[in-house]
PDB file of C-alpha atoms in Angstrom:
ATOM      1  CA  ASP E 554     113.327  90.897  84.354  1.00  0.00           C
ATOM      2  CA  VAL E 555     111.991  87.991  86.343  1.00  0.00           C
ATOM      3  CA  LYS E 556     110.447  85.357  84.217  1.00  0.00           C
ATOM      4  CA  VAL E 557     107.946  82.857  85.469  1.00  0.00           C
ATOM      5  CA  THR E 558     107.232  80.184  82.890  1.00  0.00           C
ATOM      6  CA  GLN E 559     104.288  77.843  82.980  1.00  0.00           C
ATOM      7  CA  SER E 560     104.773  74.836  80.770  1.00  0.00           C
ATOM      8  CA  SER E 561     101.356  74.787  79.129  1.00  0.00           C
ATOM      9  CA  ARG E 562      98.940  77.552  78.095  1.00  0.00           C
ATOM     10  CA  TYR E 563      96.033  75.177  77.523  1.00  0.00           C
ATOM     11  CA  LEU E 564      95.384  71.663  78.797  1.00  0.00           C
ATOM     12  CA  VAL E 565      92.446  69.335  78.376  1.00  0.00           C
ATOM     13  CA  LYS E 566      92.331  66.328  80.706  1.00  0.00           C
ATOM     14  CA  ARG E 567      89.832  63.628  81.512  1.00  0.00           C
ATOM     15  CA  THR E 568      88.136  63.175  84.861  1.00  0.00           C
ATOM     16  CA  GLY E 569      90.243  60.993  87.131  1.00  0.00           C
ATOM     17  CA  GLU E 570      93.541  61.700  85.399  1.00  0.00           C
ATOM     18  CA  LYS E 571      96.585  62.794  87.370  1.00  0.00           C
ATOM     19  CA  VAL E 572      97.604  66.231  86.147  1.00  0.00           C
ATOM     20  CA  PHE E 573     100.923  68.014  86.570  1.00  0.00           C
ATOM     21  CA  LEU E 574     101.213  71.770  86.111  1.00  0.00           C
ATOM     22  CA  GLU E 575     104.803  72.937  85.951  1.00  0.00           C
ATOM     23  CA  CYS E 576     106.193  76.344  86.851  1.00  0.00           C
ATOM     24  CA  VAL E 577     109.775  77.576  86.591  1.00  0.00           C
ATOM     25  CA  GLN E 578     111.230  80.926  87.651  1.00  0.00           C
ATOM     26  CA  ASP E 579     114.654  82.249  86.791  1.00  0.00           C
ATOM     27  CA  MET E 580     115.395  84.846  89.462  1.00  0.00           C
ATOM     28  CA  ASP E 581     116.345  82.693  92.421  1.00  0.00           C
ATOM     29  CA  HIS E 582     113.192  83.648  94.339  1.00  0.00           C
ATOM     30  CA  GLU E 583     112.579  81.539  97.387  1.00  0.00           C
ATOM     31  CA  ASN E 584     108.828  82.146  97.405  1.00  0.00           C
ATOM     32  CA  MET E 585     106.522  80.483  94.902  1.00  0.00           C
ATOM     33  CA  PHE E 586     102.745  80.275  94.764  1.00  0.00           C
ATOM     34  CA  TRP E 587      99.894  78.595  92.957  1.00  0.00           C
ATOM     35  CA  TYR E 588      96.568  80.377  92.490  1.00  0.00           C
ATOM     36  CA  ARG E 589      93.438  79.496  90.628  1.00  0.00           C
ATOM     37  CA  GLN E 590      91.265  82.150  89.054  1.00  0.00           C
ATOM     38  CA  ASP E 591      87.559  81.764  88.435  1.00  0.00           C
ATOM     39  CA  PRO E 592      85.003  84.325  87.237  1.00  0.00           C
ATOM     40  CA  GLY E 593      83.387  86.134  90.134  1.00  0.00           C
ATOM     41  CA  LEU E 594      85.685  84.499  92.680  1.00  0.00           C
ATOM     42  CA  GLY E 595      88.923  86.280  91.896  1.00  0.00           C
ATOM     43  CA  LEU E 596      92.241  84.661  92.707  1.00  0.00           C
ATOM     44  CA  ARG E 597      92.387  82.003  95.390  1.00  0.00           C
ATOM     45  CA  LEU E 598      95.604  80.679  96.860  1.00  0.00           C
ATOM     46  CA  ILE E 599      96.028  76.918  96.584  1.00  0.00           C
ATOM     47  CA  TYR E 600      99.545  76.270  97.924  1.00  0.00           C
ATOM     48  CA  PHE E 601     102.747  78.155  98.448  1.00  0.00           C
ATOM     49  CA  SER E 602     106.347  77.414  99.251  1.00  0.00           C
ATOM     50  CA  TYR E 603     109.013  79.460 100.984  1.00  0.00           C
ATOM     51  CA  ASP E 604     111.888  77.098 100.325  1.00  0.00           C
ATOM     52  CA  VAL E 605     112.926  73.886  98.637  1.00  0.00           C
ATOM     53  CA  LYS E 606     110.959  70.868  99.854  1.00  0.00           C
ATOM     54  CA  MET E 607     108.789  73.167 101.912  1.00  0.00           C
ATOM     55  CA  LYS E 608     105.065  73.698 101.269  1.00  0.00           C
ATOM     56  CA  GLU E 609     102.167  75.390 102.970  1.00  0.00           C
ATOM     57  CA  LYS E 610      98.454  75.080 102.322  1.00  0.00           C
ATOM     58  CA  GLY E 611      96.650  78.106 101.046  1.00  0.00           C
ATOM     59  CA  ASP E 612      92.934  78.780 101.165  1.00  0.00           C
ATOM     60  CA  ILE E 613      91.746  75.963  98.888  1.00  0.00           C
ATOM     61  CA  PRO E 614      94.255  73.056  98.985  1.00  0.00           C
ATOM     62  CA  GLU E 615      91.704  70.240  98.752  1.00  0.00           C
ATOM     63  CA  GLY E 616      92.246  68.039  95.722  1.00  0.00           C
ATOM     64  CA  TYR E 617      95.731  69.427  95.074  1.00  0.00           C
ATOM     65  CA  SER E 618      99.285  68.739  96.114  1.00  0.00           C
ATOM     66  CA  VAL E 619     102.595  70.393  95.250  1.00  0.00           C
ATOM     67  CA  SER E 620     106.217  69.513  94.806  1.00  0.00           C
ATOM     68  CA  ARG E 621     109.279  71.706  95.161  1.00  0.00           C
ATOM     69  CA  GLU E 622     112.388  69.611  94.616  1.00  0.00           C
ATOM     70  CA  LYS E 623     114.426  72.494  93.217  1.00  0.00           C
ATOM     71  CA  LYS E 624     114.329  76.171  94.072  1.00  0.00           C
ATOM     72  CA  GLU E 625     113.344  77.263  90.600  1.00  0.00           C
ATOM     73  CA  ARG E 626     110.558  74.743  90.026  1.00  0.00           C
ATOM     74  CA  PHE E 627     107.173  74.483  91.723  1.00  0.00           C
ATOM     75  CA  SER E 628     104.724  71.889  90.473  1.00  0.00           C
ATOM     76  CA  LEU E 629     101.009  71.678  91.141  1.00  0.00           C
ATOM     77  CA  ILE E 630      99.500  68.199  91.086  1.00  0.00           C
ATOM     78  CA  LEU E 631      95.859  67.297  90.677  1.00  0.00           C
ATOM     79  CA  GLU E 632      95.797  63.750  92.028  1.00  0.00           C
ATOM     80  CA  SER E 633      92.497  62.843  90.363  1.00  0.00           C
ATOM     81  CA  ALA E 634      91.161  65.629  88.197  1.00  0.00           C
ATOM     82  CA  SER E 635      87.523  66.579  88.529  1.00  0.00           C
ATOM     83  CA  THR E 636      85.346  68.881  86.454  1.00  0.00           C
ATOM     84  CA  ASN E 637      85.202  71.450  89.261  1.00  0.00           C
ATOM     85  CA  GLN E 638      88.939  71.895  88.848  1.00  0.00           C
ATOM     86  CA  THR E 639      88.419  73.402  85.415  1.00  0.00           C
ATOM     87  CA  SER E 640      89.983  76.804  85.859  1.00  0.00           C
ATOM     88  CA  MET E 641      92.807  79.186  85.042  1.00  0.00           C
ATOM     89  CA  TYR E 642      95.884  78.307  87.113  1.00  0.00           C
ATOM     90  CA  LEU E 643      98.437  80.986  87.822  1.00  0.00           C
ATOM     91  CA  CYS E 644     101.910  80.440  89.189  1.00  0.00           C
ATOM     92  CA  ALA E 645     103.780  83.306  90.817  1.00  0.00           C
ATOM     93  CA  SER E 646     107.095  83.938  92.473  1.00  0.00           C
ATOM     94  CA  SER E 647     108.260  86.702  94.740  1.00  0.00           C
ATOM     95  CA  LEU E 648     111.332  87.981  96.490  1.00  0.00           C
ATOM     96  CA  ASP E 649     109.007  89.211  99.243  1.00  0.00           C
ATOM     97  CA  ARG E 650     105.332  89.512  98.302  1.00  0.00           C
ATOM     98  CA  TRP E 651     104.583  91.807 101.227  1.00  0.00           C
ATOM     99  CA  VAL E 652     107.062  94.347  99.920  1.00  0.00           C
ATOM    100  CA  TYR E 653     107.466  93.734  96.203  1.00  0.00           C
ATOM    101  CA  GLY E 654     104.346  91.893  95.135  1.00  0.00           C
ATOM    102  CA  TYR E 655     104.221  88.947  92.778  1.00  0.00           C
ATOM    103  CA  THR E 656     105.572  88.106  89.357  1.00  0.00           C
ATOM    104  CA  PHE E 657     103.076  85.870  87.613  1.00  0.00           C
ATOM    105  CA  GLY E 658     103.381  83.378  84.809  1.00  0.00           C
ATOM    106  CA  SER E 659     101.080  83.533  81.806  1.00  0.00           C
ATOM    107  CA  GLY E 660      98.676  81.005  83.231  1.00  0.00           C
ATOM    108  CA  THR E 661      97.434  77.545  82.290  1.00  0.00           C
ATOM    109  CA  ARG E 662      93.827  77.201  81.238  1.00  0.00           C
ATOM    110  CA  LEU E 663      92.869  73.689  82.363  1.00  0.00           C
ATOM    111  CA  THR E 664      89.683  72.032  81.181  1.00  0.00           C
ATOM    112  CA  VAL E 665      88.645  68.754  82.786  1.00  0.00           C
ATOM    113  CA  VAL E 666      86.099  66.804  80.764  1.00  0.00           C
TER     114      VAL E 666
ATOM    115  CA  SER P 336      85.447  88.724 103.259  1.00  0.00           C
ATOM    116  CA  GLN P 337      88.644  90.666 103.709  1.00  0.00           C
ATOM    117  CA  GLN P 338      89.108  90.959  99.972  1.00  0.00           C
ATOM    118  CA  GLY P 339      89.443  94.245  98.246  1.00  0.00           C
ATOM    119  CA  GLU P 340      86.432  95.006  96.125  1.00  0.00           C
ATOM    120  CA  GLU P 341      86.852  96.946  92.941  1.00  0.00           C
ATOM    121  CA  ASP P 342      84.316  99.368  91.598  1.00  0.00           C
ATOM    122  CA  PRO P 343      83.043  99.516  88.928  1.00  0.00           C
ATOM    123  CA  GLN P 344      83.072  95.901  87.791  1.00  0.00           C
ATOM    124  CA  ALA P 345      83.276  97.064  84.190  1.00  0.00           C
ATOM    125  CA  LEU P 346      84.236 100.344  82.573  1.00  0.00           C
ATOM    126  CA  SER P 347      84.183 101.407  78.932  1.00  0.00           C
ATOM    127  CA  ILE P 348      85.786 104.657  77.759  1.00  0.00           C
ATOM    128  CA  GLN P 349      87.051 106.324  74.601  1.00  0.00           C
ATOM    129  CA  GLU P 350      90.747 106.428  73.831  1.00  0.00           C
ATOM    130  CA  GLY P 351      92.310 109.544  75.301  1.00  0.00           C
ATOM    131  CA  GLU P 352      89.924 109.745  78.253  1.00  0.00           C
ATOM    132  CA  ASN P 353      90.958 109.065  81.825  1.00  0.00           C
ATOM    133  CA  ALA P 354      89.916 105.869  83.568  1.00  0.00           C
ATOM    134  CA  THR P 355      89.333 105.691  87.300  1.00  0.00           C
ATOM    135  CA  MET P 356      88.714 102.523  89.249  1.00  0.00           C
ATOM    136  CA  ASN P 357      88.309 102.138  92.964  1.00  0.00           C
ATOM    137  CA  CYS P 358      89.143  99.541  95.556  1.00  0.00           C
ATOM    138  CA  SER P 359      87.603  99.244  99.001  1.00  0.00           C
ATOM    139  CA  TYR P 360      88.814  96.931 101.733  1.00  0.00           C
ATOM    140  CA  LYS P 361      87.914  96.010 105.285  1.00  0.00           C
ATOM    141  CA  THR P 362      91.032  95.422 107.353  1.00  0.00           C
ATOM    142  CA  SER P 363      94.028  97.547 108.314  1.00  0.00           C
ATOM    143  CA  ILE P 364      96.730  97.230 105.699  1.00  0.00           C
ATOM    144  CA  ASN P 365     100.497  97.428 105.363  1.00  0.00           C
ATOM    145  CA  ASN P 366     100.258  98.147 101.677  1.00  0.00           C
ATOM    146  CA  LEU P 367      97.988  97.894  98.675  1.00  0.00           C
ATOM    147  CA  GLN P 368      99.062  96.718  95.244  1.00  0.00           C
ATOM    148  CA  TRP P 369      97.515  97.125  91.800  1.00  0.00           C
ATOM    149  CA  TYR P 370      97.858  94.557  89.024  1.00  0.00           C
ATOM    150  CA  ARG P 371      96.809  94.398  85.386  1.00  0.00           C
ATOM    151  CA  GLN P 372      95.721  91.263  83.545  1.00  0.00           C
ATOM    152  CA  ASN P 373      95.369  91.107  79.813  1.00  0.00           C
ATOM    153  CA  SER P 374      92.794  88.626  78.579  1.00  0.00           C
ATOM    154  CA  GLY P 375      93.895  85.050  79.138  1.00  0.00           C
ATOM    155  CA  ARG P 376      97.254  86.025  80.584  1.00  0.00           C
ATOM    156  CA  GLY P 377      98.892  86.306  83.981  1.00  0.00           C
ATOM    157  CA  LEU P 378      98.804  89.365  86.207  1.00  0.00           C
ATOM    158  CA  VAL P 379     101.394  92.104  85.965  1.00  0.00           C
ATOM    159  CA  HIS P 380     102.370  94.103  89.037  1.00  0.00           C
ATOM    160  CA  LEU P 381     101.790  97.818  88.393  1.00  0.00           C
ATOM    161  CA  ILE P 382     102.331  99.745  91.584  1.00  0.00           C
ATOM    162  CA  LEU P 383     102.515  99.356  95.356  1.00  0.00           C
ATOM    163  CA  ILE P 384     101.442 102.026  97.811  1.00  0.00           C
ATOM    164  CA  ARG P 385     102.284 101.781 101.497  1.00  0.00           C
ATOM    165  CA  SER P 386      99.839 102.594 104.247  1.00  0.00           C
ATOM    166  CA  ASN P 387     101.744 105.767 105.170  1.00  0.00           C
ATOM    167  CA  GLU P 388     101.616 107.072 101.593  1.00  0.00           C
ATOM    168  CA  ARG P 389      98.693 108.989 100.150  1.00  0.00           C
ATOM    169  CA  GLU P 390      99.568 109.171  96.485  1.00  0.00           C
ATOM    170  CA  LYS P 391     101.964 107.521  94.084  1.00  0.00           C
ATOM    171  CA  HIS P 392     102.683 107.966  90.384  1.00  0.00           C
ATOM    172  CA  SER P 393     104.133 105.708  87.740  1.00  0.00           C
ATOM    173  CA  GLY P 394     104.018 106.999  84.182  1.00  0.00           C
ATOM    174  CA  ARG P 395     100.337 107.469  83.289  1.00  0.00           C
ATOM    175  CA  LEU P 396      99.231 105.749  86.484  1.00  0.00           C
ATOM    176  CA  ARG P 397      98.246 107.569  89.630  1.00  0.00           C
ATOM    177  CA  VAL P 398      97.254 105.701  92.769  1.00  0.00           C
ATOM    178  CA  THR P 399      95.741 107.263  95.850  1.00  0.00           C
ATOM    179  CA  LEU P 400      95.148 105.695  99.217  1.00  0.00           C
ATOM    180  CA  ASP P 401      92.777 106.858 101.945  1.00  0.00           C
ATOM    181  CA  THR P 402      93.248 104.612 104.959  1.00  0.00           C
ATOM    182  CA  SER P 403      90.531 106.410 106.925  1.00  0.00           C
ATOM    183  CA  LYS P 404      88.006 105.364 104.278  1.00  0.00           C
ATOM    184  CA  LYS P 405      89.770 102.082 103.572  1.00  0.00           C
ATOM    185  CA  SER P 406      89.832 102.816  99.881  1.00  0.00           C
ATOM    186  CA  SER P 407      92.224 103.298  96.997  1.00  0.00           C
ATOM    187  CA  SER P 408      91.824 104.522  93.455  1.00  0.00           C
ATOM    188  CA  LEU P 409      93.779 103.874  90.293  1.00  0.00           C
ATOM    189  CA  LEU P 410      93.716 106.580  87.640  1.00  0.00           C
ATOM    190  CA  ILE P 411      94.975 105.906  84.129  1.00  0.00           C
ATOM    191  CA  THR P 412      95.406 109.151  82.235  1.00  0.00           C
ATOM    192  CA  ALA P 413      95.139 109.557  78.468  1.00  0.00           C
ATOM    193  CA  SER P 414      94.027 105.960  78.013  1.00  0.00           C
ATOM    194  CA  ARG P 415      95.076 103.870  75.036  1.00  0.00           C
ATOM    195  CA  ALA P 416      93.527 100.819  73.428  1.00  0.00           C
ATOM    196  CA  ALA P 417      96.425  98.799  74.846  1.00  0.00           C
ATOM    197  CA  ASP P 418      95.211  99.643  78.359  1.00  0.00           C
ATOM    198  CA  THR P 419      92.231  97.350  77.775  1.00  0.00           C
ATOM    199  CA  ALA P 420      92.568  94.745  80.525  1.00  0.00           C
ATOM    200  CA  SER P 421      91.296  93.766  83.943  1.00  0.00           C
ATOM    201  CA  TYR P 422      92.711  95.610  86.913  1.00  0.00           C
ATOM    202  CA  PHE P 423      92.975  94.097  90.374  1.00  0.00           C
ATOM    203  CA  CYS P 424      93.809  95.526  93.740  1.00  0.00           C
ATOM    204  CA  ALA P 425      95.509  93.360  96.322  1.00  0.00           C
ATOM    205  CA  THR P 426      95.667  94.179  99.990  1.00  0.00           C
ATOM    206  CA  VAL P 427      98.382  93.144 102.405  1.00  0.00           C
ATOM    207  CA  SER P 428      96.861  93.337 105.863  1.00  0.00           C
ATOM    208  CA  THR P 429      98.711  94.164 109.059  1.00  0.00           C
ATOM    209  CA  GLY P 430      98.271  90.486 109.901  1.00  0.00           C
ATOM    210  CA  ASN P 431     100.187  89.655 106.703  1.00  0.00           C
ATOM    211  CA  GLN P 432      97.123  88.310 104.953  1.00  0.00           C
ATOM    212  CA  PHE P 433      97.214  88.852 101.194  1.00  0.00           C
ATOM    213  CA  TYR P 434      93.962  89.178  99.270  1.00  0.00           C
ATOM    214  CA  PHE P 435      93.063  89.965  95.682  1.00  0.00           C
ATOM    215  CA  GLY P 436      89.866  91.691  94.682  1.00  0.00           C
ATOM    216  CA  THR P 437      87.667  90.456  91.852  1.00  0.00           C
ATOM    217  CA  GLY P 438      88.785  93.121  89.404  1.00  0.00           C
ATOM    218  CA  THR P 439      87.563  95.907  87.134  1.00  0.00           C
ATOM    219  CA  SER P 440      87.316  95.136  83.441  1.00  0.00           C
ATOM    220  CA  LEU P 441      88.425  98.175  81.431  1.00  0.00           C
ATOM    221  CA  THR P 442      87.684  98.541  77.730  1.00  0.00           C
ATOM    222  CA  VAL P 443      89.283 101.431  75.851  1.00  0.00           C
ATOM    223  CA  ILE P 444      87.570 102.065  72.546  1.00  0.00           C
ATOM    224  CA  PRO P 445      89.877 103.321  69.751  1.00  0.00           C
TER     225      PRO P 445
END
């Protein structure tokens, strides 16, 4: 089974801090994604990547950046955390999301205080 | 919005009963996917139904798709307490746009 591992289940950070959310998948998928999930808003795509060192903006990229130095690892970076970035962050990978859908990690609940 | 919208938003049933949740969408689709999310966890892919399919089964899950009405339903038969979760539909449009709905929260009472 594909495993997508997010490094932290819960994080508490201060406003203005630089925050790194790490995601690793073990099935050699080329496609990786970062979503955030908020009550009433569903899942919103932040960034995605189809290959190493490649990134594409999703629907809500403002305030975020990503890094994909290795195929198995996709990091989400909050350059200067703000309280409105308090959310559940979900990483996913896919062989082909149009055909097979996503495999998600367990999520990181980030609180910015 | 092109998102799928689930209905009802919340559903509470007794163990052993069937649970039905619906998803409506606005655009033409290539396929529609259903996911489950246990509280505080990531989403798990349950089933994918293509636009040329009308019904699909997987264990206790039955998914139907009516492209003329732009709607899909997920039926869970003989529900168990472990089925308590949120269920999301996701639509893959013919323009390769991928959207999640806002989910149905299912509670199965033992």
